[in-house]
XYZ file of C-alpha atoms in Angstrom:
572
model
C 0.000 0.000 0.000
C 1.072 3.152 -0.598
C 2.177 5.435 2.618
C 1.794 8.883 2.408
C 2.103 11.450 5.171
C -1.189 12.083 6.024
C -1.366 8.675 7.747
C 1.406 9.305 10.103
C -1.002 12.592 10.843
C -4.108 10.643 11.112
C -2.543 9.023 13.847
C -1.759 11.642 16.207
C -36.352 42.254 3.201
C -33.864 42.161 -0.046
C -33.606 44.760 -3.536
C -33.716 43.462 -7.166
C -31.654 41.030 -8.304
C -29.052 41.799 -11.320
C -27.490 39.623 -13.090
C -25.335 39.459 -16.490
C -24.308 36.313 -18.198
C -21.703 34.870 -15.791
C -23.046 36.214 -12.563
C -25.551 34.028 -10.788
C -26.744 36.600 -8.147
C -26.599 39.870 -7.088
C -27.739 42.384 -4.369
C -27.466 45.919 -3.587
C -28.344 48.004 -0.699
C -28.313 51.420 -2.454
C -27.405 53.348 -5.593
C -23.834 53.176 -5.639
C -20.924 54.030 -3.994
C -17.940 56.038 -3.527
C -15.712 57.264 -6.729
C -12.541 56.411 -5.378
C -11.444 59.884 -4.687
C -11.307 62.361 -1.860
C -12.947 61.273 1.262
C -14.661 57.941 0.046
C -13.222 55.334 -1.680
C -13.843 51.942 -3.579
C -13.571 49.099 -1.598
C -13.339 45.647 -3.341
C -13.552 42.037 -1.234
C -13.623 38.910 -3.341
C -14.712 35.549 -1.527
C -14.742 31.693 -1.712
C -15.825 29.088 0.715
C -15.601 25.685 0.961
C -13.042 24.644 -1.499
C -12.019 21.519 -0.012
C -9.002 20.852 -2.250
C -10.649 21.179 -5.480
C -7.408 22.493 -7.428
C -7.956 20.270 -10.163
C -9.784 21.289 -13.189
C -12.349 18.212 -13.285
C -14.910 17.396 -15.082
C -17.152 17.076 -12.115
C -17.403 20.747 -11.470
C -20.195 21.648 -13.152
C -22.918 24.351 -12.682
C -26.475 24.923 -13.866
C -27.491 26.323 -16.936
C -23.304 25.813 -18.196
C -22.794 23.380 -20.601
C -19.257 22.983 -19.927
C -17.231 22.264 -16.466
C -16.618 25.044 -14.614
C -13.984 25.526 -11.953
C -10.400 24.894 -11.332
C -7.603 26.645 -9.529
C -6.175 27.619 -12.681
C -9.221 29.403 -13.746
C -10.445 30.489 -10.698
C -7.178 32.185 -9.960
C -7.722 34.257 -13.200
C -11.096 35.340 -12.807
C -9.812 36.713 -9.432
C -7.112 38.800 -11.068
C -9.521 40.032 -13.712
C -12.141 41.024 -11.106
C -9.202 42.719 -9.164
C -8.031 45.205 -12.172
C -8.507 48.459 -11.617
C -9.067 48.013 -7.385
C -6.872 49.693 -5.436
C -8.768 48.999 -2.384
C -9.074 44.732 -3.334
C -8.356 41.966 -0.832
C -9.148 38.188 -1.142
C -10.739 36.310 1.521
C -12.021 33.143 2.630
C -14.587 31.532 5.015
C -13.296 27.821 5.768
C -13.164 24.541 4.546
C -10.535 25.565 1.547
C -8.386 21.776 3.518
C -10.107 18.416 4.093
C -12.698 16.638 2.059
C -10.134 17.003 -0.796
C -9.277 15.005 -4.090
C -7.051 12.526 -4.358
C -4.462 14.982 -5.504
C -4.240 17.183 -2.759
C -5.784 14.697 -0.101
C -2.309 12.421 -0.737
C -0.224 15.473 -0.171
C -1.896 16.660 3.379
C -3.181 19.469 1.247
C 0.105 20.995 0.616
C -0.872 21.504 -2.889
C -3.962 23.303 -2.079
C -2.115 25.886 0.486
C 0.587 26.598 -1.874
C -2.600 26.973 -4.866
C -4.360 29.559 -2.715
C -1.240 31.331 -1.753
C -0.738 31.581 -5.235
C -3.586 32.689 -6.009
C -3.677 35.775 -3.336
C -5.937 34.998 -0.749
C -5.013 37.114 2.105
C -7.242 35.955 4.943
C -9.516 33.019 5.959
C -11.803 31.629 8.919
C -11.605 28.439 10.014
C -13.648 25.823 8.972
C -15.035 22.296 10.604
C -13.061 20.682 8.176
C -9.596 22.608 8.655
C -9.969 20.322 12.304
C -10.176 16.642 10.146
C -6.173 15.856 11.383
C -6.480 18.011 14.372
C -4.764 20.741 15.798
C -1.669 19.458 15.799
C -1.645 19.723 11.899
C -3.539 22.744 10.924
C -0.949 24.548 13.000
C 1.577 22.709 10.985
C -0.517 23.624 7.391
C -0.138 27.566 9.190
C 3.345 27.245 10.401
C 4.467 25.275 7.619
C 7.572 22.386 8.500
C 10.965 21.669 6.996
C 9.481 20.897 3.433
C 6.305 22.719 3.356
C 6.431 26.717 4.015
C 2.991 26.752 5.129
C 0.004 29.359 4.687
C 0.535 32.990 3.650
C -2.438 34.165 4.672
C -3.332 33.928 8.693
C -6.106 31.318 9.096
C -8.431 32.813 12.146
C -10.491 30.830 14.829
C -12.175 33.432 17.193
C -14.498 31.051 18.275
C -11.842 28.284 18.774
C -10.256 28.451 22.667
C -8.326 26.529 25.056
C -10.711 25.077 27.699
C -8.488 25.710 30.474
C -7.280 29.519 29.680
C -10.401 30.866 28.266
C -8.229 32.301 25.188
C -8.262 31.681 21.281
C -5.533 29.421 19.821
C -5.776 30.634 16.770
C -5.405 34.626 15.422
C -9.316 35.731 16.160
C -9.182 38.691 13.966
C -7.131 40.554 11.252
C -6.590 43.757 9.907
C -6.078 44.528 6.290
C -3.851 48.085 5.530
C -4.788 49.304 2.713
C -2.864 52.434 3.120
C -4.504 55.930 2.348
C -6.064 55.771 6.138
C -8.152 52.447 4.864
C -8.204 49.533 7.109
C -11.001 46.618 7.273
C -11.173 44.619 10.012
C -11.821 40.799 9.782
C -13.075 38.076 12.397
C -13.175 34.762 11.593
C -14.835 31.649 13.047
C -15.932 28.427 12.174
C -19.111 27.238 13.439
C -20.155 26.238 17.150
C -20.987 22.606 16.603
C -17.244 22.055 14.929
C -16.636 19.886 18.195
C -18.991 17.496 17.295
C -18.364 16.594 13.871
C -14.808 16.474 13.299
C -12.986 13.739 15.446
C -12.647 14.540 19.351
C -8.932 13.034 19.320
C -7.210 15.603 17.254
C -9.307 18.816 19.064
C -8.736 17.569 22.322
C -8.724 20.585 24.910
C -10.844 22.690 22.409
C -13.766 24.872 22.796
C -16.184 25.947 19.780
C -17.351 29.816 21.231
C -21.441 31.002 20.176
C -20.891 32.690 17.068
C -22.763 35.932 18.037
C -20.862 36.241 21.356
C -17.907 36.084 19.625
C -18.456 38.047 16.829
C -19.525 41.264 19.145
C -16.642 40.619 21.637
C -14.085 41.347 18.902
C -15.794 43.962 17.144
C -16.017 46.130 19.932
C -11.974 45.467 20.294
C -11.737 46.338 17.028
C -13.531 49.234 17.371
C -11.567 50.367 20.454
C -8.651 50.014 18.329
C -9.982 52.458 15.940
C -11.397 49.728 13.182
C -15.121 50.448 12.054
C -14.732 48.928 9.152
C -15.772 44.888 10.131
C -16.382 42.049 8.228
C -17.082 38.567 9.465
C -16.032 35.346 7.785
C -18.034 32.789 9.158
C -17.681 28.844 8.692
C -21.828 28.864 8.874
C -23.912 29.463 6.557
C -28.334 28.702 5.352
C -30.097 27.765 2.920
C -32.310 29.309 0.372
C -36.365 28.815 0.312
C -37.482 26.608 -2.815
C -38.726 29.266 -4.808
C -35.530 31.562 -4.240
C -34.536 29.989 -7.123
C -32.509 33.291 -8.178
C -30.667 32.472 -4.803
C -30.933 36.259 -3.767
C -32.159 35.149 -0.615
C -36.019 37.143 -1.273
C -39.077 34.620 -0.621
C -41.635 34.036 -3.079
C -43.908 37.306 -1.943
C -41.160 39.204 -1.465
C -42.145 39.985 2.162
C -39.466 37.737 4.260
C -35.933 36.879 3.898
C -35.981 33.360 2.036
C -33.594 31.658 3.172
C -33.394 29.161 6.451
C -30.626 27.696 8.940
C -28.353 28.701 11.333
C -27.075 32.327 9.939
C -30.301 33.582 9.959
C -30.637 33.717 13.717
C -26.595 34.810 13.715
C -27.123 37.626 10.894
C -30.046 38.642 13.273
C -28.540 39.331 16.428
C -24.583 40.310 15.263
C -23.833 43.412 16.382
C -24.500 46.148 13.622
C -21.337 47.279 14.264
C -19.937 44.150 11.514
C -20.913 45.500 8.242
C -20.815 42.057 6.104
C -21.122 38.454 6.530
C -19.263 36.036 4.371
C -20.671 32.608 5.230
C -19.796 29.128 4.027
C -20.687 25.509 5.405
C -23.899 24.699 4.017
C -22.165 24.850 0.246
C -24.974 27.090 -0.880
C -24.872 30.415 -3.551
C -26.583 33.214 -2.245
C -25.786 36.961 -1.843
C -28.945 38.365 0.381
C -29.791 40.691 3.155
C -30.755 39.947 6.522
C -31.715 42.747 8.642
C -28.766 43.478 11.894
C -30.522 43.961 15.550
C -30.797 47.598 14.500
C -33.149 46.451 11.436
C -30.966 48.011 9.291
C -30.043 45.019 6.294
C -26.622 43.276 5.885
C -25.237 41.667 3.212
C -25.065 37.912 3.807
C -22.958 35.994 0.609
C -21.879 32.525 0.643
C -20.143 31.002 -3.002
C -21.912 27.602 -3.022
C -18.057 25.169 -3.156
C -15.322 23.743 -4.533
C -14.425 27.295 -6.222
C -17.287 26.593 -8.902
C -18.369 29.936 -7.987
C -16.825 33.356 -6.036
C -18.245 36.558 -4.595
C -17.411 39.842 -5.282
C -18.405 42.529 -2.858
C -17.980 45.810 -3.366
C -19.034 49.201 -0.842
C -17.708 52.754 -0.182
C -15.379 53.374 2.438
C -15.525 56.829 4.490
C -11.940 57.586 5.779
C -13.280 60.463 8.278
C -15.787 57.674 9.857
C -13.500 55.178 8.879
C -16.391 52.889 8.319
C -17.620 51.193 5.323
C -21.009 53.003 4.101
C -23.554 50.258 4.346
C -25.852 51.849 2.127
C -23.621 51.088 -0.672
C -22.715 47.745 -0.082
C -23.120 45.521 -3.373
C -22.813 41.850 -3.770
C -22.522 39.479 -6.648
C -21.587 36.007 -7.023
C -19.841 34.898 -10.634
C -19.521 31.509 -11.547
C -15.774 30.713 -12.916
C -16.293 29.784 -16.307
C -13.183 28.174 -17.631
C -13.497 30.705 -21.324
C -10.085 32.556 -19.535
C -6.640 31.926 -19.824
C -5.025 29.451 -17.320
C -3.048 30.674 -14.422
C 0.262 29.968 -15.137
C 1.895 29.644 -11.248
C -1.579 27.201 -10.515
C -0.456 25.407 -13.655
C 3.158 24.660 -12.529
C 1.258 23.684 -9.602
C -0.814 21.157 -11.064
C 2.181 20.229 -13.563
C 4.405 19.641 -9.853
C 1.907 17.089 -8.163
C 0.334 15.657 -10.865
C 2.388 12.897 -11.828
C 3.360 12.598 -8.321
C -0.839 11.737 -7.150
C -0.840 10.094 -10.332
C 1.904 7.317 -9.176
C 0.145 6.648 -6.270
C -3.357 6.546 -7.277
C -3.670 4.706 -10.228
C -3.130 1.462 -8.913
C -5.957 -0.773 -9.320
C -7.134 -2.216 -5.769
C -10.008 -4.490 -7.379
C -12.711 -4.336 -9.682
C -16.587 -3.504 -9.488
C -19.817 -4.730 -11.733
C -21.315 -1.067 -11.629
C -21.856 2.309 -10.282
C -21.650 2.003 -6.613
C -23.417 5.217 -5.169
C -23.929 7.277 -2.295
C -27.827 8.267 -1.811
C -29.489 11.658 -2.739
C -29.783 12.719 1.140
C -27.955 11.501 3.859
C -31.370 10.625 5.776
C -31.333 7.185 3.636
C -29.704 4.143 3.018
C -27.388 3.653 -0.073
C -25.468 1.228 -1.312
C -21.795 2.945 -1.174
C -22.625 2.988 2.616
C -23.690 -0.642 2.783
C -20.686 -1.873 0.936
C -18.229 0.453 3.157
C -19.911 -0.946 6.710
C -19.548 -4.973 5.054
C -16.046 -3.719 4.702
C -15.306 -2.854 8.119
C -17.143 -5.571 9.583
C -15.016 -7.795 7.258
C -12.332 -6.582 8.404
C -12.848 -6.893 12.387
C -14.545 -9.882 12.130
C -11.836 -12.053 13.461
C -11.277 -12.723 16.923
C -7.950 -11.354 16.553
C -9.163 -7.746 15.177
C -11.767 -6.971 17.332
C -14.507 -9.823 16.884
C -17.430 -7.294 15.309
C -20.903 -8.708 14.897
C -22.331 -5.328 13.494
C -20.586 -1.861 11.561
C -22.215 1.130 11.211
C -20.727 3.869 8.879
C -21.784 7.888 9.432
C -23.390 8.908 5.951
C -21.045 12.217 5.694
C -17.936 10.263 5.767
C -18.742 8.413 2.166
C -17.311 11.752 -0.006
C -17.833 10.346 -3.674
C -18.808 7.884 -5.524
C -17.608 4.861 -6.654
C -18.150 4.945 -10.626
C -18.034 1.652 -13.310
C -16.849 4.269 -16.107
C -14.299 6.443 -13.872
C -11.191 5.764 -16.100
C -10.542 2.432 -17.174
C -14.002 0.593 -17.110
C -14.494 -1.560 -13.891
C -11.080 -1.105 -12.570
C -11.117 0.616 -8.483
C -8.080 2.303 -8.324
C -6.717 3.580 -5.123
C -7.212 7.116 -5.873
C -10.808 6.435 -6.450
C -10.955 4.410 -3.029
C -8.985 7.779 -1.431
C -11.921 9.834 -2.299
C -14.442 7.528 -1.274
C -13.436 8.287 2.161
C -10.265 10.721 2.765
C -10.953 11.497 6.217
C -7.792 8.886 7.315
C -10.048 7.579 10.669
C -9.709 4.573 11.973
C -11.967 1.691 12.256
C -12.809 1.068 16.475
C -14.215 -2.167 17.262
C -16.064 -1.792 20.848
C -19.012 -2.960 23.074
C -22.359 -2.096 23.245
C -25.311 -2.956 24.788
C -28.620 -3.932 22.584
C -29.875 -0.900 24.709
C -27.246 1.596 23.136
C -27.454 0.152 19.789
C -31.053 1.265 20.097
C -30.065 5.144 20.995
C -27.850 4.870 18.492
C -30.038 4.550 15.903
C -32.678 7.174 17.671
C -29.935 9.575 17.576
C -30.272 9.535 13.714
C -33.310 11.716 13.996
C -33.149 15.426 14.510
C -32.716 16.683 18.262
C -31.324 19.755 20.181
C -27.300 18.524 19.076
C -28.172 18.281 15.307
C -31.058 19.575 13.086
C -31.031 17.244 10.062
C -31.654 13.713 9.760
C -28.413 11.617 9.274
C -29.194 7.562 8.436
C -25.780 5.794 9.858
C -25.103 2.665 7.051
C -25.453 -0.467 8.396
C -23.831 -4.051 7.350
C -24.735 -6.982 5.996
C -27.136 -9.396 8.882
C -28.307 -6.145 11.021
C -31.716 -4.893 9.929
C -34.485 -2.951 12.045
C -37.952 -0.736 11.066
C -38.108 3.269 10.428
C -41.744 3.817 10.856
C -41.922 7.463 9.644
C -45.444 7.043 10.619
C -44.745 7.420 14.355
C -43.476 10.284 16.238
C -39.750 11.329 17.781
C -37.810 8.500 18.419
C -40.584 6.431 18.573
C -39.932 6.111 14.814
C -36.999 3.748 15.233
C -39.543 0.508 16.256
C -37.477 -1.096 19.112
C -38.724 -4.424 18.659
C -37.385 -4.931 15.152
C -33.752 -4.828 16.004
C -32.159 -7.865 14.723
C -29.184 -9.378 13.587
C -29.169 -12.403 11.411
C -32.850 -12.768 11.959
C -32.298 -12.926 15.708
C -34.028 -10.099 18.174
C -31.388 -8.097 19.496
C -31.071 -8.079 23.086
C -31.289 -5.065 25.143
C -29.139 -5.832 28.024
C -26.519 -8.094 25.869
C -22.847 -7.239 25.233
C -22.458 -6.887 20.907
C -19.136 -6.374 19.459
C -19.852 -3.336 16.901
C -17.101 -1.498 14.402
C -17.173 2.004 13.523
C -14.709 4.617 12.458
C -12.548 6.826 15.022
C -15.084 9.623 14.356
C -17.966 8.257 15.263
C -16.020 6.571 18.172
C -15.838 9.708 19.371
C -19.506 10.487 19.335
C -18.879 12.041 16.153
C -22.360 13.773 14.571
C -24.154 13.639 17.719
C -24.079 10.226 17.882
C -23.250 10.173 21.681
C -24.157 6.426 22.066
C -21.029 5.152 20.035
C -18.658 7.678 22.465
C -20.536 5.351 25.353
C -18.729 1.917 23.817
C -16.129 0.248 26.053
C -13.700 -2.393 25.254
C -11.731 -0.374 22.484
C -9.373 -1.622 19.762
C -8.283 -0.097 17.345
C -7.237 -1.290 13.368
C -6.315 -0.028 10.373
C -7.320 2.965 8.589
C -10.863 3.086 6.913
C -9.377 3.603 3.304
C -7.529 0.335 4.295
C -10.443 -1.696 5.089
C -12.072 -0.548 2.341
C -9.162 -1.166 -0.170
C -8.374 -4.684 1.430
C -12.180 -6.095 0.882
C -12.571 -4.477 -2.309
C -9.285 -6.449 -3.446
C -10.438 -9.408 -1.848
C -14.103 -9.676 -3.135
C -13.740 -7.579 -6.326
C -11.668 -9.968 -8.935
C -11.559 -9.425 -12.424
C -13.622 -12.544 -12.768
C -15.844 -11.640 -9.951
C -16.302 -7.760 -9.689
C -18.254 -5.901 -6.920
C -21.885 -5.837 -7.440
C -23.630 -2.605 -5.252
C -25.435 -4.211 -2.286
C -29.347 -4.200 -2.335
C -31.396 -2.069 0.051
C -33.457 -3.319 2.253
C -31.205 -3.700 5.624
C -33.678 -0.698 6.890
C -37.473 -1.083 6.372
C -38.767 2.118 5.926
C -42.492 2.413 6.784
C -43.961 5.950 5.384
């Protein structure tokens, strides 16, 4: 198998929208703004979220309405300079998640490649996201700091919200100011979202506290104030999503009488102090560019640039040196989608042209073969057969009485990151760049014990509660089955009675052997049963598992078939 690094890491109301033929949405508070001269002047901020490592140009990266793919640090780098021409006043920013969840050719390099791409390409600031925690700590202060081969990030990567339990105090920059010279200066706080403790693994954040958003957000922007910054702009690893019938994504509901969007930045947009001027959001990997009104009912541009640097924003507002405050009536936002009609980036290029061949070596090495499309579902609030097969593999794999003697494997929906494609290069083939991407989150897989009891809250914890608002189904192996009767009410839904495994009731008070993956180990998700198990050991890598069963029961003769559904009776 191939070792790479990351392995020896792993185990330590809104205004008309305007749009133009590339931009996707747009908002405005006012007429205009400043002319660059004099008192007032243009102020530029361009903005991505959520890039996860997408440096590649694929063919995946699409984007409705385009015929052709869309994306790419190469072109995406471009369109940046282009929108930057002319702005004195410009500065590039982020709001999390640019690391983890990456492609093969990043994810094999610890995401080297994707901090030297955005370097590159001039980002200058960005907040923390959930996923800049996947390794922990340890290494995103290694991706900041850089090491003896790797120089590290250019750009400061801020955590307001992020503090040491025992001192109170962030570990991580929580704000930073941007000189533009001239008497201009923009302050920006960054944060990644509250619940980051509970989806990312608890080994690697150890000693960690995720801060309330809004608490955080007005300490620092009246010490930024205090300092003499009015100018504030918050990058925020949290974002919403739009009604239905937004379908221009400009955030205004169908009447026009409410803000239409939904989730978590509502509530924050709502009750930040007015003293922050703009909200760059991420997370949810949704494009919108609205308003939501501040405490003061005055509105506030809320953007987020849906992911994977399909799309970015552009933001643009008059700054007032004698206030020294950005003139919210002017604010402007637009989101563009990065066609790939421009020149390639040349630096990104030499980028791509540097690790390339390298990811290439180690990924194209066929692990086994498969029959057909293996796929993840449409939600993550249903079974699928990518999930089956991965939770067969890891009960495979600590089956023996020698690796952990499993009965049952459950596998968190949000951990399966791509699918597992027939046509994906050579025909049938699974090569181990393919596997990578299936699931690049390098966790382990935990054997432990459970009762029948906390198999049973295990499975309620699936539905939505005060820890997490959306329904996540885990993926269950081959021999366990049990009843969701939507029919019924709170966790009454999961029927009790209809636990089995291998057509035998399971017990409530009985001891079961049951594998799942380091993250949900930790309680990962809000599934705080699993964090309950006792009687640890811990294997190999999940990638391993994975690769090892689909190289034992995917020949050439023999390929993988996807697994039928049916392990979960769903009653509607």
């Amino acid at each position: 198998m191939f070792n790479f690094k990351r392995r020896a890491v792993a185990a330590a109301g809104v205004l008309a929208l305007a749009a133009t033929t590339l931009a996707v949405g747009a908002w405005s508070l006012g007429p205009g703004h400043g002319n660059g001269h004099g008192r007032q002047v243009d102020l530029q901020l361009l903005a991505i979220n959520d890039f996860h490592g997408n440096i590649e140009a694929a063919s995946s990266l699409t984007w409705p309405g385009h015929t052709d793919p869309v994306g790419g640090a190469e072109y995406l780098a471009t369109h940046l300079e282009e929108a930057r021409e002319g702005e004195r006043y410009s500065t590039t920013v982020a709001a999390g998640d640019l690391i983890g969840a990456s492609p093969f050719m990043s994810a094999v390099f610890d995401d080297e490649p994707t901090i030297e791409s955005l370097n590159a390409m001039g980002v200058e600031v960005s907040s923390v996201g959930n996923h800049e925690f996947d390794a922990g700590i340890d290494e995103l202060d290694r991706i900041i700091e850089g090491d003896d081969d790797f120089e590290g990030a250019d750009f400061p990567y801020l955590g307001a919200n992020v503090v040491d339990e025992t001192t109170g105090k962030p570990v991580l920059d929580p704000y930073w100011i941007k000189n533009f010279g001239g008497g201009v200066k923009v302050g920006f706080i960054g944060m990644t979202l509250e619940g980051t403790g509970d989806i990312v693994s608890k080994s690697g954040i150890e000693g960690l506290v995720f801060k309330d958003e809004t608490e955080t957000a007005n300490k620092y922007a009246r010490e930024l104030k205090r300092k003499g910054v009015n100018a504030i702009v918050v990058l925020l690893h949290e974002g919403g999503v739009p009604v239905a019938e937004d379908t221009g994504h400009d955030c205004e509901s169908a009447d026009g009488t409410a803000t239409g969007m939904s989730g978590p930045i509502v509530d924050i947009a709502e009750t930040m102090t007015p003293l922050v001027d703009v909200i760059v959001s991420g997370h949810t990997h949704q494009e919108y560019v609205c308003s939501v009104d501040d405490p003061n009912g005055n509105p506030r541009l809320v953007t987020s640039a849906s992911n994977y640097g399909r799309v970015f924003t552009e933001i643009d507002a008059t700054y007032d040196k004698r206030t020294k405050d950005i003139v919210r009536s002017t604010v402007v936002g637009s989101n563009t989608v990065v066609t790939r009609d421009v020149d390639a980036d040349e630096d990104q290029t030499a980028i791509l042209d540097h690790y390339g061949p390298l990811a290439a070596e180690a990924g194209n090495r066929v692990v086994g073969y498969i029959a057909e499309d293996i796929k993840r579902g449409a939600t993550r609030a249903e079974e699928f057969p990518l999930g089956s097969l991965i939770a067969d593999a890891q009960l495979w794999n600590t089956a023996g009485a020698d690796t952990g003697g499993a009965e049952i494997a459950f596998m968190n929906p949000g951990g399966v990151r791509a699918d597992l494609l027939y046509s994906q290069g050579t025909p049938g083939e699974a090569t181990y760049g393919e596997v990578f991407t299936v699931q690049p989150f390098a966790n382990y897989v935990v054997t432990l014990d459970l009762t029948g009891a906390q198999i049973l809250e295990a499975l309620r914890q699936q539905l939505p509660s005060d820890g997490r608002s959306t329904t996540l189904v885990l993926q269950v192996s081959e021999g366990f089955t049990y009843t969701w009767d939507k029919t019924e009410t709170g966790t009454d839904q999961i029927v009790a009675d209809s636990l089995a495994l291998n057509g035998e009731p399971i017990v409530a008070d009985q001891v079961y052997r049951v594998t799942v993956n380091s993250f949900l180990a930790d309680g990962g998700d809000s599934f705080a049963a699993f964090a309950e198990g006792e009687n640890r050991l811990f294997g190999e890598l999940d990638v391993d598992a994975f690769e090892d069963y689909i190289a034992e029961y995917g020949t050439q003769a023999a390929p993988l078939e996807a697994p039928e559904l049916g392990r979960i009776t769903v009653v509607s």
